[in-house]
């Protein structure tokens, strides 16, 4: 049913990696009694990840979930004590499981905690440890666990360019991957260089005041309001640029892309820049095209490692504004204005593909260019423009 907002702006677009079915209940992440119950519940689902790749059942393309009984001997129960006690007992020479609480699937039966219920989801890192810890019992247990997963027919699959997961699972995986990556990239305190500790079930890291019960040297991150670090999200823009007469789309071929593969232009936001300014700057730097109006259309989490793609549609200024030249920033191998009908054909061919960079020779006969599949926000932006269903704000 049309609502006042959908009448004006059109339906919301659900992008891949977004729309998780889980309630994150982020306010329960420091409640270790809740986490302990969630961890050990028989309905709880664990996503095993090796080098950031999730375990997937190849025949169905679905995540292969483990239960607590599968992981119990490997990880024990890191939430058996309170966070305060765990922090006081922190020992930097020990290896701790990297476990991230992802949330509750409230549509299914699992645990009940006050007014919250559902099936808890966790992500568990089963990657081999750093060489310094490879002789540990934990490392051996991890290797056994990873082997048992592959023996059961699952594979650790890269989702970076091959979007095999369905939308719900893509969103669960995106959260898991970003948190996992952030924890693994931040083993040391930015203030004093000592090892940090994962708390709040993988959602925060702290520089503990003691190590094996002994006070540590002072750290600029302690003794103030907080010594906590949080995961960051890096905003990125991606844009479908329309010419001033509204019949051609500007697409670029990154030098890293296969020949014939074109997509929307994209780049990172810089400090002190609005989204609209970043869109105008990136497009000018990469293609020489100058933009007028910029409209934000949709967003997509991009868990490599933790970007948020801000999808925009923009129009070029007429005349010289539409001139392409690539000499500012040498990132693109090519950029061209493509007629809408060429883009439409390319989108239709790409529709059913799941591999971001798939470019089969047979397709070249049907259309001169290849574009990303429908699970890529670039595809969604192009589609909205060339099929005239962008529902852009008319203000
Ligand atoms: Zn520190």
GROMACS .gro file of C-alpha atoms and ligand atoms in nm:
model
  396
    1UNK     CA    1   0.000   0.000   0.000
    2UNK     CA    2   0.129   0.342  -0.091
    3UNK     CA    3   0.218   0.561   0.203
    4UNK     CA    4   0.280   0.938   0.197
    5UNK     CA    5   0.656   0.877   0.164
    6UNK     CA    6   0.640   0.595  -0.091
    7UNK     CA    7   0.400   0.801  -0.304
    8UNK     CA    8   0.654   1.078  -0.314
    9UNK     CA    9   0.984   0.888  -0.324
   10UNK     CA   10   0.894   0.537  -0.442
   11UNK     CA   11   0.949   0.206  -0.262
   12UNK     CA   12   1.260   0.149  -0.058
   13UNK     CA   13   1.537  -0.040  -0.232
   14UNK     CA   14   1.683  -0.332  -0.041
   15UNK     CA   15   2.048  -0.370  -0.125
   16UNK     CA   16   2.261  -0.681  -0.088
   17UNK     CA   17   2.446  -0.711   0.248
   18UNK     CA   18   2.168  -0.506   0.415
   19UNK     CA   19   1.835  -0.589   0.577
   20UNK     CA   20   1.953  -0.839   0.839
   21UNK     CA   21   1.675  -1.049   0.990
   22UNK     CA   22   1.857  -1.036   1.325
   23UNK     CA   23   1.782  -0.798   1.609
   24UNK     CA   24   2.130  -0.696   1.726
   25UNK     CA   25   2.010  -0.620   2.083
   26UNK     CA   26   2.331  -0.422   2.114
   27UNK     CA   27   2.241  -0.314   2.469
   28UNK     CA   28   2.277  -0.677   2.586
   29UNK     CA   29   2.636  -0.718   2.465
   30UNK     CA   30   2.779  -0.642   2.809
   31UNK     CA   31   2.535  -0.876   2.986
   32UNK     CA   32   2.750  -1.187   3.015
   33UNK     CA   33   2.468  -1.386   3.181
   34UNK     CA   34   2.261  -1.327   2.867
   35UNK     CA   35   2.559  -1.402   2.641
   36UNK     CA   36   2.635  -1.723   2.831
   37UNK     CA   37   2.274  -1.842   2.795
   38UNK     CA   38   2.275  -1.738   2.429
   39UNK     CA   39   2.604  -1.914   2.357
   40UNK     CA   40   2.507  -2.246   2.514
   41UNK     CA   41   2.148  -2.271   2.392
   42UNK     CA   42   2.084  -2.579   2.178
   43UNK     CA   43   1.915  -2.369   1.907
   44UNK     CA   44   2.206  -2.124   1.873
   45UNK     CA   45   2.369  -2.095   1.533
   46UNK     CA   46   2.739  -2.036   1.475
   47UNK     CA   47   2.887  -1.913   1.148
   48UNK     CA   48   3.241  -2.044   1.113
   49UNK     CA   49   3.472  -1.814   0.921
   50UNK     CA   50   3.819  -1.889   0.793
   51UNK     CA   51   4.022  -1.595   0.670
   52UNK     CA   52   3.689  -1.406   0.656
   53UNK     CA   53   3.526  -1.665   0.429
   54UNK     CA   54   3.212  -1.825   0.577
   55UNK     CA   55   3.141  -2.198   0.573
   56UNK     CA   56   2.882  -2.258   0.301
   57UNK     CA   57   2.701  -2.571   0.185
   58UNK     CA   58   2.789  -2.576  -0.188
   59UNK     CA   59   2.471  -2.747  -0.310
   60UNK     CA   60   2.237  -2.489  -0.155
   61UNK     CA   61   2.463  -2.183  -0.145
   62UNK     CA   62   2.349  -2.135   0.217
   63UNK     CA   63   2.556  -2.073   0.527
   64UNK     CA   64   2.656  -2.391   0.709
   65UNK     CA   65   2.564  -2.332   1.072
   66UNK     CA   66   2.729  -2.507   1.365
   67UNK     CA   67   2.571  -2.567   1.704
   68UNK     CA   68   2.722  -2.518   2.047
   69UNK     CA   69   2.788  -2.891   2.074
   70UNK     CA   70   3.008  -2.861   1.762
   71UNK     CA   71   3.222  -2.581   1.906
   72UNK     CA   72   3.203  -2.646   2.282
   73UNK     CA   73   3.534  -2.830   2.318
   74UNK     CA   74   3.712  -2.564   2.112
   75UNK     CA   75   3.585  -2.242   2.272
   76UNK     CA   76   3.441  -2.346   2.608
   77UNK     CA   77   3.228  -2.065   2.745
   78UNK     CA   78   3.406  -1.726   2.734
   79UNK     CA   79   3.099  -1.568   2.898
   80UNK     CA   80   3.088  -1.794   3.203
   81UNK     CA   81   3.222  -1.509   3.420
   82UNK     CA   82   3.120  -1.142   3.420
   83UNK     CA   83   3.295  -0.901   3.185
   84UNK     CA   84   3.453  -0.735   3.489
   85UNK     CA   85   3.605  -1.063   3.608
   86UNK     CA   86   3.720  -1.159   3.261
   87UNK     CA   87   3.888  -0.818   3.227
   88UNK     CA   88   4.062  -0.856   3.566
   89UNK     CA   89   4.197  -1.199   3.464
   90UNK     CA   90   4.318  -1.085   3.121
   91UNK     CA   91   4.649  -1.245   3.026
   92UNK     CA   92   4.810  -1.115   2.708
   93UNK     CA   93   5.007  -1.437   2.657
   94UNK     CA   94   4.688  -1.645   2.627
   95UNK     CA   95   4.492  -1.706   2.310
   96UNK     CA   96   4.120  -1.625   2.332
   97UNK     CA   97   3.848  -1.734   2.088
   98UNK     CA   98   3.735  -1.459   1.853
   99UNK     CA   99   3.363  -1.475   1.885
  100UNK     CA  100   3.114  -1.209   1.774
  101UNK     CA  101   2.754  -1.198   1.890
  102UNK     CA  102   2.540  -1.103   1.589
  103UNK     CA  103   2.189  -1.088   1.734
  104UNK     CA  104   1.863  -1.276   1.773
  105UNK     CA  105   1.637  -1.420   1.505
  106UNK     CA  106   1.311  -1.334   1.678
  107UNK     CA  107   1.104  -1.530   1.425
  108UNK     CA  108   1.233  -1.863   1.560
  109UNK     CA  109   1.226  -2.029   1.900
  110UNK     CA  110   1.546  -2.022   2.102
  111UNK     CA  111   1.623  -1.842   2.426
  112UNK     CA  112   1.406  -1.617   2.636
  113UNK     CA  113   1.567  -1.327   2.817
  114UNK     CA  114   1.338  -1.074   2.981
  115UNK     CA  115   1.127  -0.946   2.693
  116UNK     CA  116   1.371  -1.063   2.424
  117UNK     CA  117   1.362  -1.404   2.265
  118UNK     CA  118   1.479  -1.585   1.956
  119UNK     CA  119   1.762  -1.789   1.812
  120UNK     CA  120   2.104  -1.637   1.891
  121UNK     CA  121   2.364  -1.606   1.616
  122UNK     CA  122   2.740  -1.591   1.667
  123UNK     CA  123   3.034  -1.574   1.427
  124UNK     CA  124   3.345  -1.772   1.520
  125UNK     CA  125   3.685  -1.725   1.364
  126UNK     CA  126   3.841  -2.061   1.279
  127UNK     CA  127   4.140  -1.919   1.087
  128UNK     CA  128   4.483  -2.061   1.172
  129UNK     CA  129   4.645  -1.839   1.434
  130UNK     CA  130   4.951  -1.622   1.389
  131UNK     CA  131   5.280  -1.822   1.378
  132UNK     CA  132   5.358  -1.713   1.736
  133UNK     CA  133   5.056  -1.904   1.864
  134UNK     CA  134   5.053  -2.200   1.630
  135UNK     CA  135   5.173  -2.447   1.889
  136UNK     CA  136   4.886  -2.368   2.126
  137UNK     CA  137   4.619  -2.622   2.213
  138UNK     CA  138   4.361  -2.372   2.089
  139UNK     CA  139   4.523  -2.360   1.746
  140UNK     CA  140   4.511  -2.739   1.721
  141UNK     CA  141   4.145  -2.740   1.828
  142UNK     CA  142   4.067  -2.475   1.565
  143UNK     CA  143   4.234  -2.680   1.293
  144UNK     CA  144   4.030  -2.985   1.397
  145UNK     CA  145   3.710  -2.783   1.391
  146UNK     CA  146   3.786  -2.643   1.045
  147UNK     CA  147   3.858  -2.996   0.920
  148UNK     CA  148   3.533  -3.130   1.065
  149UNK     CA  149   3.345  -2.854   0.879
  150UNK     CA  150   3.499  -2.938   0.543
  151UNK     CA  151   3.466  -3.315   0.612
  152UNK     CA  152   3.091  -3.252   0.653
  153UNK     CA  153   3.080  -3.122   0.295
  154UNK     CA  154   3.092  -2.746   0.361
  155UNK     CA  155   3.341  -2.512   0.196
  156UNK     CA  156   3.484  -2.179   0.303
  157UNK     CA  157   3.368  -1.953   0.022
  158UNK     CA  158   3.474  -1.601  -0.070
  159UNK     CA  159   3.165  -1.382  -0.108
  160UNK     CA  160   3.360  -1.080  -0.230
  161UNK     CA  161   3.273  -1.117  -0.595
  162UNK     CA  162   3.057  -1.427  -0.595
  163UNK     CA  163   2.723  -1.349  -0.432
  164UNK     CA  164   2.596  -1.701  -0.360
  165UNK     CA  165   2.419  -1.618  -0.032
  166UNK     CA  166   2.057  -1.506  -0.028
  167UNK     CA  167   1.979  -1.151   0.089
  168UNK     CA  168   1.910  -1.238   0.454
  169UNK     CA  169   2.227  -1.442   0.490
  170UNK     CA  170   2.432  -1.183   0.301
  171UNK     CA  171   2.339  -0.928   0.568
  172UNK     CA  172   2.425  -1.163   0.856
  173UNK     CA  173   2.757  -1.242   0.689
  174UNK     CA  174   2.833  -0.874   0.620
  175UNK     CA  175   2.800  -0.790   0.988
  176UNK     CA  176   3.011  -1.090   1.089
  177UNK     CA  177   3.283  -1.012   0.838
  178UNK     CA  178   3.316  -0.646   0.929
  179UNK     CA  179   3.336  -0.716   1.303
  180UNK     CA  180   3.578  -1.003   1.250
  181UNK     CA  181   3.805  -0.793   1.032
  182UNK     CA  182   3.803  -0.501   1.276
  183UNK     CA  183   3.895  -0.726   1.572
  184UNK     CA  184   4.178  -0.891   1.381
  185UNK     CA  185   4.316  -0.558   1.256
  186UNK     CA  186   4.324  -0.403   1.602
  187UNK     CA  187   4.519  -0.640   1.826
  188UNK     CA  188   4.719  -0.351   1.975
  189UNK     CA  189   4.624  -0.033   2.159
  190UNK     CA  190   4.664   0.284   1.951
  191UNK     CA  191   4.767   0.469   2.269
  192UNK     CA  192   5.038   0.248   2.426
  193UNK     CA  193   5.098  -0.041   2.184
  194UNK     CA  194   4.995  -0.312   2.435
  195UNK     CA  195   4.765  -0.594   2.333
  196UNK     CA  196   4.395  -0.513   2.335
  197UNK     CA  197   4.116  -0.738   2.448
  198UNK     CA  198   3.785  -0.805   2.275
  199UNK     CA  199   3.485  -0.733   2.501
  200UNK     CA  200   3.110  -0.695   2.454
  201UNK     CA  201   3.109  -1.018   2.254
  202UNK     CA  202   3.337  -0.879   1.986
  203UNK     CA  203   3.177  -0.534   1.952
  204UNK     CA  204   3.442  -0.336   2.146
  205UNK     CA  205   3.809  -0.364   2.232
  206UNK     CA  206   3.977  -0.232   2.544
  207UNK     CA  207   4.329  -0.174   2.667
  208UNK     CA  208   4.299  -0.356   3.003
  209UNK     CA  209   4.458  -0.178   3.304
  210UNK     CA  210   4.624  -0.502   3.420
  211UNK     CA  211   4.792  -0.798   3.256
  212UNK     CA  212   4.792  -1.130   3.448
  213UNK     CA  213   4.687  -0.935   3.757
  214UNK     CA  214   4.980  -0.689   3.736
  215UNK     CA  215   4.936  -0.317   3.668
  216UNK     CA  216   5.047  -0.210   3.322
  217UNK     CA  217   5.241   0.105   3.233
  218UNK     CA  218   5.024   0.410   3.185
  219UNK     CA  219   4.832   0.441   2.861
  220UNK     CA  220   4.681   0.760   2.721
  221UNK     CA  221   4.361   0.567   2.650
  222UNK     CA  222   4.309   0.474   3.018
  223UNK     CA  223   4.211   0.690   3.312
  224UNK     CA  224   3.986   0.905   3.099
  225UNK     CA  225   3.620   0.863   3.025
  226UNK     CA  226   3.679   0.564   2.803
  227UNK     CA  227   3.956   0.331   2.698
  228UNK     CA  228   3.734   0.160   2.450
  229UNK     CA  229   3.768   0.144   2.076
  230UNK     CA  230   3.475   0.081   1.848
  231UNK     CA  231   3.453  -0.057   1.496
  232UNK     CA  232   3.452   0.211   1.232
  233UNK     CA  233   3.252   0.241   0.912
  234UNK     CA  234   3.406   0.413   0.612
  235UNK     CA  235   3.164   0.606   0.390
  236UNK     CA  236   3.210   0.557   0.017
  237UNK     CA  237   3.016   0.713  -0.268
  238UNK     CA  238   2.901   0.539  -0.583
  239UNK     CA  239   2.712   0.727  -0.850
  240UNK     CA  240   2.514   0.684  -1.170
  241UNK     CA  241   2.572   1.002  -1.371
  242UNK     CA  242   2.314   1.106  -1.632
  243UNK     CA  243   2.390   1.351  -1.913
  244UNK     CA  244   2.207   1.683  -1.931
  245UNK     CA  245   1.959   1.558  -2.192
  246UNK     CA  246   1.875   1.252  -1.981
  247UNK     CA  247   1.950   0.979  -2.236
  248UNK     CA  248   2.303   0.863  -2.162
  249UNK     CA  249   2.480   0.722  -1.859
  250UNK     CA  250   2.844   0.781  -1.766
  251UNK     CA  251   3.021   0.455  -1.686
  252UNK     CA  252   3.386   0.385  -1.623
  253UNK     CA  253   3.617   0.090  -1.656
  254UNK     CA  254   3.861   0.064  -1.373
  255UNK     CA  255   4.205  -0.048  -1.491
  256UNK     CA  256   4.165  -0.355  -1.268
  257UNK     CA  257   3.835  -0.459  -1.436
  258UNK     CA  258   3.827  -0.707  -1.724
  259UNK     CA  259   3.801  -0.554  -2.072
  260UNK     CA  260   3.447  -0.446  -2.155
  261UNK     CA  261   3.337  -0.435  -1.789
  262UNK     CA  262   3.190  -0.097  -1.698
  263UNK     CA  263   3.036   0.029  -1.378
  264UNK     CA  264   2.938   0.340  -1.186
  265UNK     CA  265   3.211   0.568  -1.058
  266UNK     CA  266   3.299   0.537  -0.690
  267UNK     CA  267   3.540   0.656  -0.423
  268UNK     CA  268   3.593   0.728  -0.053
  269UNK     CA  269   3.458   1.034   0.123
  270UNK     CA  270   3.725   1.260   0.263
  271UNK     CA  271   3.712   1.442   0.596
  272UNK     CA  272   3.525   1.771   0.584
  273UNK     CA  273   3.318   1.677   0.280
  274UNK     CA  274   2.944   1.633   0.233
  275UNK     CA  275   2.822   1.330   0.039
  276UNK     CA  276   2.722   1.555  -0.252
  277UNK     CA  277   3.066   1.720  -0.259
  278UNK     CA  278   3.241   1.383  -0.254
  279UNK     CA  279   3.028   1.268  -0.549
  280UNK     CA  280   3.116   1.581  -0.749
  281UNK     CA  281   3.487   1.558  -0.663
  282UNK     CA  282   3.525   1.187  -0.741
  283UNK     CA  283   3.345   1.215  -1.075
  284UNK     CA  284   3.550   1.517  -1.179
  285UNK     CA  285   3.881   1.362  -1.065
  286UNK     CA  286   3.819   1.031  -1.239
  287UNK     CA  287   3.636   1.139  -1.554
  288UNK     CA  288   3.663   1.518  -1.586
  289UNK     CA  289   3.281   1.545  -1.589
  290UNK     CA  290   3.131   1.828  -1.383
  291UNK     CA  291   2.808   1.764  -1.195
  292UNK     CA  292   2.506   1.972  -1.102
  293UNK     CA  293   2.231   1.815  -0.895
  294UNK     CA  294   2.322   1.512  -0.682
  295UNK     CA  295   2.054   1.297  -0.517
  296UNK     CA  296   2.119   1.024  -0.261
  297UNK     CA  297   1.924   0.715  -0.368
  298UNK     CA  298   2.015   0.408  -0.159
  299UNK     CA  299   2.297   0.266   0.051
  300UNK     CA  300   2.472  -0.070   0.077
  301UNK     CA  301   2.705  -0.203   0.344
  302UNK     CA  302   3.026  -0.328   0.184
  303UNK     CA  303   3.207  -0.552   0.431
  304UNK     CA  304   3.554  -0.534   0.269
  305UNK     CA  305   3.635  -0.444   0.535
  306UNK     CA  306   3.368  -0.203   0.653
  307UNK     CA  307   3.252   0.054   0.404
  308UNK     CA  308   2.907   0.195   0.358
  309UNK     CA  309   2.839   0.264  -0.009
  310UNK     CA  310   2.625   0.573  -0.046
  311UNK     CA  311   2.448   0.533  -0.378
  312UNK     CA  312   2.371   0.854  -0.564
  313UNK     CA  313   2.225   0.963  -0.895
  314UNK     CA  314   2.362   1.284  -1.042
  315UNK     CA  315   2.337   1.490  -1.357
  316UNK     CA  316   2.620   1.645  -1.556
  317UNK     CA  317   2.631   2.014  -1.632
  318UNK     CA  318   2.553   2.078  -2.000
  319UNK     CA  319   2.819   2.162  -2.260
  320UNK     CA  320   3.177   2.143  -2.141
  321UNK     CA  321   3.059   1.984  -1.813
  322UNK     CA  322   2.996   1.660  -2.002
  323UNK     CA  323   3.341   1.640  -2.160
  324UNK     CA  324   3.533   1.330  -2.054
  325UNK     CA  325   3.904   1.343  -1.990
  326UNK     CA  326   4.098   1.101  -1.775
  327UNK     CA  327   4.415   1.295  -1.707
  328UNK     CA  328   4.347   1.411  -1.350
  329UNK     CA  329   4.337   1.081  -1.163
  330UNK     CA  330   4.467   0.781  -1.359
  331UNK     CA  331   4.233   0.531  -1.187
  332UNK     CA  332   4.009   0.462  -1.487
  333UNK     CA  333   4.121   0.285  -1.803
  334UNK     CA  334   3.822   0.431  -1.986
  335UNK     CA  335   3.499   0.627  -1.933
  336UNK     CA  336   3.219   0.675  -2.181
  337UNK     CA  337   2.863   0.804  -2.214
  338UNK     CA  338   2.648   0.500  -2.301
  339UNK     CA  339   2.298   0.528  -2.450
  340UNK     CA  340   2.025   0.401  -2.215
  341UNK     CA  341   1.929   0.114  -2.450
  342UNK     CA  342   2.286  -0.026  -2.441
  343UNK     CA  343   2.284  -0.010  -2.060
  344UNK     CA  344   1.939  -0.172  -2.048
  345UNK     CA  345   2.062  -0.470  -2.253
  346UNK     CA  346   2.374  -0.503  -2.039
  347UNK     CA  347   2.162  -0.497  -1.722
  348UNK     CA  348   1.932  -0.770  -1.856
  349UNK     CA  349   2.229  -0.994  -1.933
  350UNK     CA  350   2.379  -0.927  -1.588
  351UNK     CA  351   2.048  -0.983  -1.408
  352UNK     CA  352   2.088  -1.353  -1.339
  353UNK     CA  353   2.459  -1.356  -1.268
  354UNK     CA  354   2.597  -1.387  -0.919
  355UNK     CA  355   2.963  -1.331  -0.996
  356UNK     CA  356   3.057  -0.963  -0.982
  357UNK     CA  357   3.328  -0.990  -1.246
  358UNK     CA  358   3.177  -1.262  -1.462
  359UNK     CA  359   3.244  -1.187  -1.827
  360UNK     CA  360   3.176  -1.474  -2.059
  361UNK     CA  361   3.281  -1.436  -2.424
  362UNK     CA  362   2.936  -1.530  -2.553
  363UNK     CA  363   2.781  -1.221  -2.395
  364UNK     CA  364   3.003  -0.992  -2.597
  365UNK     CA  365   2.801  -1.075  -2.908
  366UNK     CA  366   2.483  -0.945  -2.751
  367UNK     CA  367   2.609  -0.623  -2.597
  368UNK     CA  368   2.934  -0.425  -2.619
  369UNK     CA  369   2.961  -0.383  -2.242
  370UNK     CA  370   2.924  -0.587  -1.923
  371UNK     CA  371   2.788  -0.445  -1.600
  372UNK     CA  372   2.771  -0.577  -1.240
  373UNK     CA  373   2.496  -0.826  -1.135
  374UNK     CA  374   2.171  -0.722  -0.968
  375UNK     CA  375   2.308  -0.776  -0.617
  376UNK     CA  376   2.553  -0.487  -0.672
  377UNK     CA  377   2.432  -0.139  -0.586
  378UNK     CA  378   2.590  -0.012  -0.911
  379UNK     CA  379   2.340  -0.231  -1.099
  380UNK     CA  380   2.052  -0.095  -0.888
  381UNK     CA  381   2.153   0.267  -0.957
  382UNK     CA  382   2.186   0.212  -1.332
  383UNK     CA  383   1.855   0.024  -1.337
  384UNK     CA  384   1.675   0.304  -1.156
  385UNK     CA  385   1.798   0.560  -1.409
  386UNK     CA  386   1.754   0.380  -1.740
  387UNK     CA  387   1.416   0.233  -1.650
  388UNK     CA  388   1.289   0.565  -1.522
  389UNK     CA  389   1.196   0.426  -1.182
  390UNK     CA  390   1.434   0.629  -0.979
  391UNK     CA  391   1.148   0.798  -0.793
  392UNK     CA  392   1.374   1.086  -0.718
  393UNK     CA  393   1.260   1.349  -0.473
  394UNK     CA  394   1.087   1.632  -0.651
  395UNK     CA  395   1.158   1.919  -0.417
  396LIG    ZN1  396   4.680   0.126   2.585
   0.00000   0.00000   0.00000
